[in-house]
Amino acid sequence: MSVPASGPLQGQRILLCVGGGIAAYKALELVRRLRDAGAAVQVAMTAGAQRFVTPLSFQALSGHPARTTLWDEGAEQAMGHLELARWAERIVVAPATADLLARLAHGQADDLVTTLCLASTAPLAVVPAMNHRMWQHPATVANVALLRSRGVQVIGPDDGPLAEGESGPGRLREPDAIVVELAAFAVPATATAPPGLLQGLKVVVSAGPTYEDLDPVRYLGNRSSGKMGFAVAASAARQGAQVVLVAGPVHLATPPGVRRVDVRSAAQMRDAVAAALPADIYIGAAAVADYTPRAYSPNKIKKTAGGQTLAVDLVRTPDILSEIADRHDAGLKLVVGFAAETDNIADYARSKLVAKRLDLIVANRVGVPGAGFESDDNAMTAYWPGGERDFPPAPKLRLADDLVHLVAERLRGDTR
Ligand code: CTP
């Protein structure tokens, strides 16, 4: 199996714990994808998992014997379970059955997998898969909430066809998508890691859409998912930066090591970004609303207010990026903007670079399938005074890493 020199999970030591469900066979593919992403993988299986897939299959794909029990003297001699718990830089439980989630939530250690999870301080991610009624049962809902409250990353499940002809939320997320979510959730660099490219610098990133409220039930918003900005924040943190992430309304996990400030409107975003300064770098990846309703109606606007048509009076929001760029004297070394365009990308991006007095602008095409706002992939071009660089289509996580490298180059001033 060829392992790329740099992948979104490059060098991470991942312990994959496989639970006993019909989706266990997909964990085989997950091992492959994790290794393709650059991770070293060891596998532990519950007794139930071994009824669906053999340990030998996992051994063949991971390159290590799969661990199956606490009571295996041979395995304990090679690497004791506590040593394996220490080895892991992160633990991924996939598929996580309802029973396994319950045992993890309650801190049980009645088999190898739960003991490993309890004995490790590594960040834990669970990828649930089960019948939809089990997923929606109040007991499972409470267990998942408890795990989330402890910072456990919950990936999926997806909605769709389940075993036995049923359908609903409970499908294991696809292995590729699991890798994308794991990589978005940065693991803090270990003490032995070399200093990152942004070591010692403070970076403020804004991400996601803004919602401009019309009345208590309606708002004007946009389709930004926040994925690109979150990936950039995660990548900057991996490179040693102190990161403040000002996030509009999105459903994304906070990358570890990142301080997150949640906001809703453009005005709140502007205040939160200003409060996060001084900083060395500002990266404006948010899709900020350009207009907001002139007046907010404290009561729900009734149909009778408008008749067949209804005009809403909108006023311009502050341009956060321009305001920040004007504050270059406040210690800012680099201001980076994004430009989401449907046409004339290069022209519009270059004119925003100049008009907003930016050091770097990243332009991408929106409104095409497979790229832009809601997609996991993107293609983009970065422009700076006197130069440009194309980033061919790739997962947003990879692009975020490439962008952070470019930011570091521009800071050093060695990119022309
Ligand atoms: N931006 C901002 N505040 C606003 C509007 C935009 O900080 N009120 C920032 C965005 O975060 C992005 C950049 O400006 O980094 C460009 O945003 P974009 O929506 O592409 O451009 P606009 O300036 O809004 O211009 P237009 O909508 O006319 O393309």
Short mmCIF file of C-alpha atoms and ligand atoms in Angstrom, two decimals:
data_model
loop_
_atom_site.label_atom_id
_atom_site.label_comp_id
_atom_site.label_asym_id
_atom_site.label_seq_id
_atom_site.Cartn_x
_atom_site.Cartn_y
_atom_site.Cartn_z
CA MET A 1 0.00 0.00 0.00
CA SER A 2 1.51 3.34 -0.94
CA VAL A 3 1.49 5.93 1.81
CA PRO A 4 1.74 9.54 0.65
CA ALA A 5 4.54 11.71 2.05
CA SER A 6 1.98 14.08 3.46
CA GLY A 7 -1.69 13.37 4.10
CA PRO A 8 -4.31 15.05 6.27
CA LEU A 9 -3.55 12.58 9.11
CA GLN A 10 0.18 12.41 8.41
CA GLY A 11 2.14 10.70 11.18
CA GLN A 12 -0.83 10.27 13.55
CA ARG A 13 -0.97 7.07 15.58
CA ILE A 14 -4.61 5.98 15.46
CA LEU A 15 -6.13 3.14 17.46
CA LEU A 16 -9.24 1.94 15.64
CA CYS A 17 -11.70 0.14 17.94
CA VAL A 18 -14.21 -1.93 15.98
CA GLY A 19 -17.61 -2.61 17.52
CA GLY A 20 -19.97 -5.48 16.76
CA GLY A 21 -22.40 -4.42 14.08
CA ILE A 22 -23.14 -5.25 10.48
CA ALA A 23 -21.17 -2.11 9.51
CA ALA A 24 -17.97 -3.67 10.94
CA TYR A 25 -16.98 -4.72 7.42
CA LYS A 26 -16.73 -1.03 6.48
CA ALA A 27 -14.07 -0.61 9.18
CA LEU A 28 -11.77 -2.62 6.87
CA GLU A 29 -12.06 0.08 4.23
CA LEU A 30 -11.58 2.70 6.96
CA VAL A 31 -8.19 1.19 7.87
CA ARG A 32 -7.15 1.57 4.25
CA ARG A 33 -8.35 5.19 4.09
CA LEU A 34 -6.67 6.13 7.38
CA ARG A 35 -3.38 4.72 6.14
CA ASP A 36 -3.80 6.48 2.79
CA ALA A 37 -4.21 9.70 4.80
CA GLY A 38 -0.81 9.08 6.39
CA ALA A 39 -1.83 7.56 9.76
CA ALA A 40 -0.31 4.54 11.49
CA VAL A 41 -3.19 2.27 12.52
CA GLN A 42 -3.63 -0.45 15.13
CA VAL A 43 -6.92 -2.26 15.58
CA ALA A 44 -8.77 -3.56 18.64
CA MET A 45 -12.03 -5.48 18.26
CA THR A 46 -14.92 -6.25 20.58
CA ALA A 47 -16.16 -9.82 20.84
CA GLY A 48 -19.17 -8.82 18.74
CA ALA A 49 -16.99 -7.34 15.99
CA GLN A 50 -15.22 -10.69 15.62
CA ARG A 51 -18.52 -12.33 14.69
CA PHE A 52 -18.73 -10.06 11.63
CA VAL A 53 -15.10 -9.70 10.49
CA THR A 54 -11.99 -11.71 11.27
CA PRO A 55 -8.98 -10.22 13.10
CA LEU A 56 -6.82 -11.56 10.26
CA SER A 57 -8.46 -9.21 7.75
CA PHE A 58 -7.56 -6.25 9.95
CA GLN A 59 -4.04 -7.57 10.42
CA ALA A 60 -3.57 -7.77 6.66
CA LEU A 61 -4.74 -4.18 6.15
CA SER A 62 -3.19 -2.49 9.18
CA GLY A 63 0.12 -4.36 9.17
CA HIS A 64 -0.27 -5.21 12.88
CA PRO A 65 -2.06 -8.09 14.62
CA ALA A 66 -5.55 -6.99 15.63
CA ARG A 67 -6.10 -7.09 19.41
CA THR A 68 -9.16 -9.04 20.48
CA THR A 69 -9.05 -9.63 24.23
CA LEU A 70 -7.53 -8.36 27.45
CA TRP A 71 -6.47 -11.90 28.29
CA ASP A 72 -4.11 -12.71 25.40
CA GLU A 73 -0.70 -13.38 26.95
CA GLY A 74 1.12 -13.39 23.60
CA ALA A 75 -0.29 -10.01 22.61
CA GLU A 76 0.35 -8.58 26.07
CA GLN A 77 3.99 -9.60 25.78
CA ALA A 78 4.35 -7.83 22.43
CA MET A 79 2.59 -4.68 23.64
CA GLY A 80 0.56 -4.51 26.84
CA HIS A 81 -2.88 -2.94 26.58
CA LEU A 82 -1.79 0.03 28.69
CA GLU A 83 1.15 0.54 26.36
CA LEU A 84 -1.25 0.42 23.39
CA ALA A 85 -3.47 3.00 25.14
CA ARG A 86 -0.39 5.23 25.52
CA TRP A 87 0.74 4.58 21.94
CA ALA A 88 -2.54 5.98 20.56
CA GLU A 89 -2.57 9.68 19.70
CA ARG A 90 -6.25 9.36 18.99
CA ILE A 91 -8.86 6.65 19.27
CA VAL A 92 -11.59 6.08 16.71
CA VAL A 93 -14.49 3.77 17.55
CA ALA A 94 -16.18 2.56 14.34
CA PRO A 95 -18.76 1.23 14.18
CA ALA A 96 -19.87 2.44 17.61
CA THR A 97 -22.93 0.39 18.55
CA ALA A 98 -25.58 1.60 21.01
CA ASP A 99 -24.14 -0.78 23.61
CA LEU A 100 -20.59 0.45 23.11
CA LEU A 101 -21.70 4.11 23.32
CA ALA A 102 -23.50 3.32 26.59
CA ARG A 103 -20.46 1.58 28.05
CA LEU A 104 -18.14 4.40 26.96
CA ALA A 105 -20.48 7.07 28.32
CA HIS A 106 -20.55 5.36 31.70
CA GLY A 107 -16.84 4.71 31.95
CA GLN A 108 -17.05 0.93 31.97
CA ALA A 109 -13.98 -1.18 31.39
CA ASP A 110 -15.42 -4.62 30.97
CA ASP A 111 -13.59 -5.62 27.78
CA LEU A 112 -10.49 -4.69 25.80
CA VAL A 113 -12.03 -1.81 23.81
CA THR A 114 -13.64 -0.01 26.75
CA THR A 115 -10.52 -0.56 28.88
CA LEU A 116 -8.32 0.97 26.17
CA CYS A 117 -10.64 3.98 25.87
CA LEU A 118 -10.68 4.49 29.63
CA ALA A 119 -6.92 4.04 29.99
CA SER A 120 -6.03 6.55 27.29
CA THR A 121 -5.90 10.34 27.39
CA ALA A 122 -6.01 10.52 23.57
CA PRO A 123 -8.93 12.38 21.93
CA LEU A 124 -11.81 10.00 21.21
CA ALA A 125 -13.98 9.94 18.10
CA VAL A 126 -17.03 7.68 17.80
CA VAL A 127 -18.72 6.76 14.53
CA PRO A 128 -22.14 5.38 15.43
CA ALA A 129 -23.98 2.79 13.36
CA MET A 130 -27.15 1.06 14.49
CA ASN A 131 -30.85 0.64 13.86
CA HIS A 132 -32.57 4.03 13.68
CA ARG A 133 -34.84 3.31 16.64
CA MET A 134 -31.83 2.50 18.80
CA TRP A 135 -30.13 5.73 17.66
CA GLN A 136 -33.23 7.78 18.48
CA HIS A 137 -33.91 6.06 21.82
CA PRO A 138 -33.69 8.56 24.70
CA ALA A 139 -31.05 6.37 26.38
CA THR A 140 -28.74 6.59 23.34
CA VAL A 141 -29.49 10.30 22.88
CA ALA A 142 -28.47 10.92 26.51
CA ASN A 143 -25.33 8.78 26.20
CA VAL A 144 -24.24 10.64 23.05
CA ALA A 145 -24.89 14.01 24.72
CA LEU A 146 -22.77 12.91 27.69
CA LEU A 147 -19.93 11.87 25.40
CA ARG A 148 -20.13 15.14 23.44
CA SER A 149 -20.04 17.14 26.67
CA ARG A 150 -16.68 15.47 27.40
CA GLY A 151 -15.31 16.63 24.05
CA VAL A 152 -15.79 13.32 22.23
CA GLN A 153 -16.10 13.84 18.47
CA VAL A 154 -19.27 12.20 17.13
CA ILE A 155 -19.11 11.49 13.39
CA GLY A 156 -22.46 10.73 11.73
CA PRO A 157 -24.53 8.65 11.54
CA ASP A 158 -25.97 9.17 8.07
CA ASP A 159 -29.58 8.84 7.07
CA GLY A 160 -30.44 6.08 4.58
CA PRO A 161 -31.15 2.39 4.06
CA LEU A 162 -30.30 0.21 7.06
CA ALA A 163 -30.06 -3.55 7.55
CA GLU A 164 -33.27 -5.58 7.34
CA GLY A 165 -34.94 -3.30 4.80
CA GLU A 166 -35.39 -0.38 7.19
CA SER A 167 -34.36 3.20 6.59
CA GLY A 168 -33.47 6.16 8.82
CA PRO A 169 -30.56 7.75 10.67
CA GLY A 170 -28.11 5.05 11.70
CA ARG A 171 -25.84 4.32 8.74
CA LEU A 172 -22.10 4.39 9.34
CA ARG A 173 -20.60 7.42 7.64
CA GLU A 174 -18.54 6.50 4.56
CA PRO A 175 -14.82 5.92 5.29
CA ASP A 176 -13.68 8.86 3.10
CA ALA A 177 -15.99 11.24 4.95
CA ILE A 178 -14.79 9.89 8.32
CA VAL A 179 -11.20 10.75 7.36
CA VAL A 180 -12.29 14.26 6.34
CA GLU A 181 -13.96 14.81 9.73
CA LEU A 182 -11.07 13.35 11.69
CA ALA A 183 -8.62 15.62 9.91
CA ALA A 184 -10.82 18.67 10.56
CA PHE A 185 -10.59 17.92 14.27
CA ALA A 186 -6.95 18.75 14.87
CA VAL A 187 -4.97 16.83 17.44
CA PRO A 188 -2.59 19.07 19.40
CA ALA A 189 1.02 18.58 18.34
CA THR A 190 3.03 16.41 20.71
CA ALA A 191 5.81 17.94 22.73
CA THR A 192 8.39 16.16 20.58
CA ALA A 193 7.03 17.53 17.29
CA PRO A 194 9.21 20.11 15.53
CA PRO A 195 8.03 23.72 15.92
CA GLY A 196 5.29 24.58 13.45
CA LEU A 197 5.41 27.12 10.63
CA LEU A 198 3.27 29.56 12.64
CA GLN A 199 4.80 28.83 16.05
CA GLY A 200 4.34 31.72 18.47
CA LEU A 201 1.96 33.67 16.20
CA LYS A 202 -1.62 34.59 16.95
CA VAL A 203 -4.11 33.94 14.15
CA VAL A 204 -7.73 35.08 14.05
CA VAL A 205 -9.96 33.20 11.58
CA SER A 206 -13.58 34.02 10.80
CA ALA A 207 -15.70 31.25 9.28
CA GLY A 208 -19.20 30.26 8.25
CA PRO A 209 -22.18 32.35 7.24
CA THR A 210 -23.87 35.15 9.16
CA TYR A 211 -27.60 35.19 9.83
CA GLU A 212 -29.35 38.55 9.76
CA ASP A 213 -32.58 38.30 11.71
CA LEU A 214 -35.80 39.73 10.29
CA ASP A 215 -38.06 38.69 13.15
CA PRO A 216 -37.99 35.98 15.86
CA VAL A 217 -38.49 33.21 13.29
CA ARG A 218 -36.84 34.41 10.05
CA TYR A 219 -33.41 35.44 8.93
CA LEU A 220 -31.38 36.19 5.81
CA GLY A 221 -28.47 33.77 5.50
CA ASN A 222 -26.28 32.03 2.95
CA ARG A 223 -25.07 28.53 2.14
CA SER A 224 -21.57 28.73 3.62
CA SER A 225 -20.84 25.56 5.64
CA GLY A 226 -17.79 26.96 7.46
CA LYS A 227 -15.76 23.87 6.47
CA MET A 228 -12.96 25.81 4.77
CA GLY A 229 -12.51 28.29 7.63
CA PHE A 230 -12.60 25.51 10.26
CA ALA A 231 -10.02 23.55 8.26
CA VAL A 232 -7.78 26.63 8.06
CA ALA A 233 -8.11 27.21 11.82
CA ALA A 234 -7.27 23.54 12.51
CA SER A 235 -4.28 23.68 10.20
CA ALA A 236 -2.94 26.91 11.73
CA ALA A 237 -3.24 25.34 15.21
CA ARG A 238 -1.33 22.28 13.98
CA GLN A 239 1.39 24.67 12.83
CA GLY A 240 1.76 25.99 16.37
CA ALA A 241 -0.34 29.17 16.14
CA GLN A 242 -2.57 30.42 18.91
CA VAL A 243 -5.90 30.44 17.05
CA VAL A 244 -9.15 32.29 17.74
CA LEU A 245 -11.97 31.07 15.49
CA VAL A 246 -14.92 33.41 15.18
CA ALA A 247 -17.69 31.16 13.86
CA GLY A 248 -21.06 32.03 12.37
CA PRO A 249 -23.92 29.55 12.85
CA VAL A 250 -22.52 26.16 11.71
CA HIS A 251 -22.69 22.58 12.95
CA LEU A 252 -18.99 21.77 13.07
CA ALA A 253 -16.85 20.49 15.93
CA THR A 254 -14.29 22.88 17.37
CA PRO A 255 -10.77 21.82 16.38
CA PRO A 256 -8.72 21.04 19.51
CA GLY A 257 -6.36 23.77 20.60
CA VAL A 258 -8.56 26.43 18.95
CA ARG A 259 -10.50 29.04 20.95
CA ARG A 260 -13.94 29.38 19.40
CA VAL A 261 -16.27 32.37 19.67
CA ASP A 262 -19.77 31.76 18.27
CA VAL A 263 -21.63 34.65 16.66
CA ARG A 264 -24.76 35.03 14.55
CA SER A 265 -24.85 38.35 12.71
CA ALA A 266 -22.31 40.39 10.74
CA ALA A 267 -22.32 43.03 13.50
CA GLN A 268 -21.56 40.38 16.14
CA MET A 269 -18.82 38.92 13.96
CA ARG A 270 -17.20 42.32 13.56
CA ASP A 271 -17.25 42.89 17.35
CA ALA A 272 -15.86 39.41 18.09
CA VAL A 273 -13.05 39.79 15.54
CA ALA A 274 -12.15 43.24 16.89
CA ALA A 275 -12.16 41.84 20.44
CA ALA A 276 -9.78 39.03 19.39
CA LEU A 277 -7.15 41.53 18.20
CA PRO A 278 -4.27 42.24 18.44
CA ALA A 279 -3.11 39.35 16.29
CA ASP A 280 -0.37 38.66 13.77
CA ILE A 281 -2.63 37.27 11.05
CA TYR A 282 -6.32 37.72 10.20
CA ILE A 283 -7.92 35.25 7.80
CA GLY A 284 -11.43 36.29 6.76
CA ALA A 285 -12.98 33.05 5.50
CA ALA A 286 -16.54 33.90 6.55
CA ALA A 287 -19.32 34.56 4.08
CA VAL A 288 -20.46 37.75 5.76
CA ALA A 289 -23.87 39.09 4.76
CA ASP A 290 -23.43 42.34 2.84
CA TYR A 291 -26.83 43.62 3.90
CA THR A 292 -28.95 43.35 7.02
CA PRO A 293 -32.59 44.34 7.60
CA ARG A 294 -32.88 48.03 8.55
CA ALA A 295 -35.25 47.12 11.38
CA TYR A 296 -35.73 43.92 13.36
CA SER A 297 -39.36 43.15 14.10
CA PRO A 298 -39.72 41.83 17.68
CA ASN A 299 -43.02 40.22 16.63
CA LYS A 300 -43.42 37.70 13.80
CA ILE A 301 -44.13 39.59 10.58
CA LYS A 302 -47.64 38.64 9.45
CA LYS A 303 -48.72 38.01 5.86
CA THR A 304 -51.12 40.91 6.20
CA ALA A 305 -48.07 43.23 6.41
CA GLY A 306 -47.30 42.77 2.73
CA GLY A 307 -50.18 41.51 0.63
CA GLN A 308 -48.93 39.94 -2.65
CA THR A 309 -45.42 41.37 -2.32
CA LEU A 310 -43.32 42.45 0.61
CA ALA A 311 -40.34 44.80 0.39
CA VAL A 312 -37.69 44.53 3.08
CA ASP A 313 -35.45 47.51 3.59
CA LEU A 314 -31.80 46.42 3.86
CA VAL A 315 -28.74 48.40 4.92
CA ARG A 316 -25.04 47.63 4.33
CA THR A 317 -23.13 45.73 6.99
CA PRO A 318 -19.62 46.78 8.01
CA ASP A 319 -16.90 45.26 5.78
CA ILE A 320 -14.97 43.45 8.49
CA LEU A 321 -12.04 42.58 6.26
CA SER A 322 -11.51 46.15 5.05
CA GLU A 323 -11.75 47.47 8.58
CA ILE A 324 -9.14 44.99 9.80
CA ALA A 325 -6.85 45.67 6.84
CA ASP A 326 -6.94 49.36 7.74
CA ARG A 327 -5.58 48.45 11.16
CA HIS A 328 -2.23 47.22 9.84
CA ASP A 329 -0.63 49.43 12.45
CA ALA A 330 -2.14 47.27 15.24
CA GLY A 331 0.65 44.70 14.84
CA LEU A 332 -1.03 42.77 12.02
CA LYS A 333 1.50 41.24 9.67
CA LEU A 334 -0.83 39.64 7.15
CA VAL A 335 -4.50 40.05 6.22
CA VAL A 336 -6.02 37.29 4.08
CA GLY A 337 -9.42 37.47 2.39
CA PHE A 338 -11.54 35.02 0.44
CA ALA A 339 -13.55 35.72 -2.68
CA ALA A 340 -16.39 33.41 -3.63
CA GLU A 341 -17.29 34.18 -7.23
CA THR A 342 -19.47 32.67 -9.91
CA ASP A 343 -17.66 34.34 -12.86
CA ASN A 344 -14.68 36.55 -13.79
CA ILE A 345 -12.89 35.07 -10.80
CA ALA A 346 -9.41 36.47 -11.40
CA ASP A 347 -10.62 40.01 -12.16
CA TYR A 348 -12.94 40.23 -9.18
CA ALA A 349 -10.40 38.67 -6.83
CA ARG A 350 -7.60 41.00 -7.90
CA SER A 351 -9.83 44.04 -7.57
CA LYS A 352 -10.88 42.95 -4.04
CA LEU A 353 -7.19 42.46 -3.18
CA VAL A 354 -6.54 46.10 -4.06
CA ALA A 355 -9.83 47.64 -2.86
CA LYS A 356 -9.64 45.95 0.54
CA ARG A 357 -5.86 46.50 0.86
CA LEU A 358 -5.21 42.80 1.50
CA ASP A 359 -1.92 40.92 1.49
CA LEU A 360 -3.45 37.79 0.01
CA ILE A 361 -6.82 36.76 -1.41
CA VAL A 362 -8.06 33.25 -2.07
CA ALA A 363 -10.63 32.95 -4.81
CA ASN A 364 -12.87 30.04 -5.58
CA ARG A 365 -15.76 29.36 -7.88
CA VAL A 366 -19.13 28.82 -6.24
CA GLY A 367 -22.35 27.63 -7.78
CA VAL A 368 -20.77 24.57 -9.47
CA PRO A 369 -21.36 20.99 -8.22
CA GLY A 370 -18.45 19.39 -6.31
CA ALA A 371 -16.83 22.62 -5.14
CA GLY A 372 -17.57 25.72 -3.11
CA PHE A 373 -19.85 26.29 -0.18
CA GLU A 374 -21.27 22.96 0.99
CA SER A 375 -18.76 20.66 -0.62
CA ASP A 376 -15.85 18.88 1.09
CA ASP A 377 -13.72 19.64 -1.96
CA ASN A 378 -12.65 22.86 -3.55
CA ALA A 379 -10.29 24.35 -6.09
CA MET A 380 -8.86 27.78 -5.59
CA THR A 381 -6.35 30.37 -6.72
CA ALA A 382 -4.48 32.67 -4.36
CA TYR A 383 -3.45 36.16 -5.51
CA TRP A 384 -1.08 38.61 -3.87
CA PRO A 385 0.53 41.79 -5.16
CA GLY A 386 2.81 40.55 -7.93
CA GLY A 387 2.00 36.84 -7.77
CA GLU A 388 -0.54 34.05 -7.82
CA ARG A 389 -0.76 30.32 -7.16
CA ASP A 390 -3.27 27.72 -8.34
CA PHE A 391 -4.45 25.02 -5.96
CA PRO A 392 -5.97 22.20 -8.02
CA PRO A 393 -9.16 20.45 -6.82
CA ALA A 394 -8.56 18.69 -3.48
CA PRO A 395 -10.32 18.10 -0.15
CA LYS A 396 -10.71 21.35 1.79
CA LEU A 397 -8.50 19.93 4.54
CA ARG A 398 -5.59 19.51 2.14
CA LEU A 399 -6.20 22.96 0.65
CA ALA A 400 -6.23 24.48 4.13
CA ASP A 401 -2.79 22.99 4.83
CA ASP A 402 -1.48 24.32 1.49
CA LEU A 403 -2.93 27.74 2.23
CA VAL A 404 -1.33 27.86 5.68
CA HIS A 405 2.01 27.00 4.05
CA LEU A 406 1.51 29.88 1.61
CA VAL A 407 0.61 32.22 4.48
CA ALA A 408 3.87 31.25 6.20
CA GLU A 409 5.80 31.87 2.97
CA ARG A 410 4.17 35.28 2.48
CA LEU A 411 5.00 36.18 6.08
CA ARG A 412 8.64 35.40 5.43
CA GLY A 413 8.29 37.34 2.18
CA ASP A 414 9.93 34.58 0.14
CA THR A 415 7.11 34.07 -2.39
CA ARG A 416 7.19 35.99 -5.62
N1 CTP B 1 -16.20 40.38 3.97
C1 CTP B 1 -16.23 40.99 5.22
N2 CTP B 1 -17.29 41.74 5.60
C2 CTP B 1 -18.34 41.92 4.76
C3 CTP B 1 -18.33 41.32 3.48
C4 CTP B 1 -17.25 40.54 3.12
O1 CTP B 1 -15.27 40.81 5.99
N3 CTP B 1 -19.36 42.65 5.17
C5 CTP B 1 -15.02 39.59 3.57
C6 CTP B 1 -15.27 38.10 3.44
O2 CTP B 1 -15.01 37.44 4.66
C7 CTP B 1 -14.25 37.70 2.37
C8 CTP B 1 -14.12 38.96 1.53
O3 CTP B 1 -14.61 40.03 2.31
O4 CTP B 1 -12.99 37.42 2.93
C9 CTP B 1 -14.82 38.94 0.22
O5 CTP B 1 -16.17 38.60 0.40
P1 CTP B 1 -17.12 38.48 -0.85
O6 CTP B 1 -18.51 38.16 -0.38
O7 CTP B 1 -16.49 37.60 -1.90
O8 CTP B 1 -17.03 39.95 -1.44
P2 CTP B 1 -17.78 41.26 -1.11
O9 CTP B 1 -16.79 42.24 -0.60
O10 CTP B 1 -18.96 41.01 -0.24
O11 CTP B 1 -18.23 41.72 -2.57
P3 CTP B 1 -19.35 41.09 -3.58
O12 CTP B 1 -20.42 40.49 -2.69
O13 CTP B 1 -19.81 42.28 -4.31
O14 CTP B 1 -18.65 40.09 -4.44
#
